[in-house]
């Protein structure tokens, strides 16, 4: 595949790459994240997470930054607000459209480019910062995605990732949904593994230095209780939307999934005025 060299010239258009969506697995992933309204999740539930990531990798004015699996720009827009030249790359152009509109509203120029995080369309060593806010973790083939994160970072460049942990609320939500959704294709790995520091350390290997990680909790005060959380995620969060859509002709199973999610959320909210969602914050430099 021909790769492009990122020059730092920000453009406002979404660059579409048809080869990114020719793989049936990638088509399915795109459909999942195009369903519902993930931008509402990023805007209303986890808006602080992108800013945390930008702070962690110390984005500076004039640097060339790649936000991988950027969605609607939860991290890309805060990076651009610091004066960086930012490329927001995602498999789902519908999310990029939302991000582009929000960036325009703020008077910001970013490059919004459709791309597969397992086969990024950029030359080696193109970016000062490569980051992903609960995005690259959903790539089905973890090693391929990790290889790309390292490849496009310049020597000495920073890599920063925020990923939901297996033990945290979102990781447990995926475990709760697992019996109700089709089995993943052969070779696909569970997204919350990116929240396991040993797993990510092994993926990156000796190609990085100064690797550091910490588990943190993101305060989530959007929901008054479990019922509001489940209703919101049934409408807006792609994986949950698709799980219920797949059970449309099995109402008993759909009801069982809803009860299971309510039980999970009630247990997590119990006694906690502001429940936290645990994530792994990991930073490194390309060797």
Coordinates of C-alpha atoms in Angstrom, one line a residue, residues 174-182 247 250 253 257:
X174 CA -18.2 -5.9 28.1
X175 CA -17.9 -9.1 30.1
X176 CA -21.6 -8.8 30.9
X177 CA -22.6 -8.4 27.3
X178 CA -20.4 -11.2 26.0
X179 CA -22.9 -14.0 26.4
X180 CA -25.5 -12.0 24.4
X181 CA -23.5 -11.2 21.3
X182 CA -21.9 -13.3 18.6
X247 CA -31.6 -9.5 20.0
X250 CA -35.4 -12.6 20.9
X253 CA -32.7 -12.5 25.7
X257 CA -29.3 -8.4 28.9

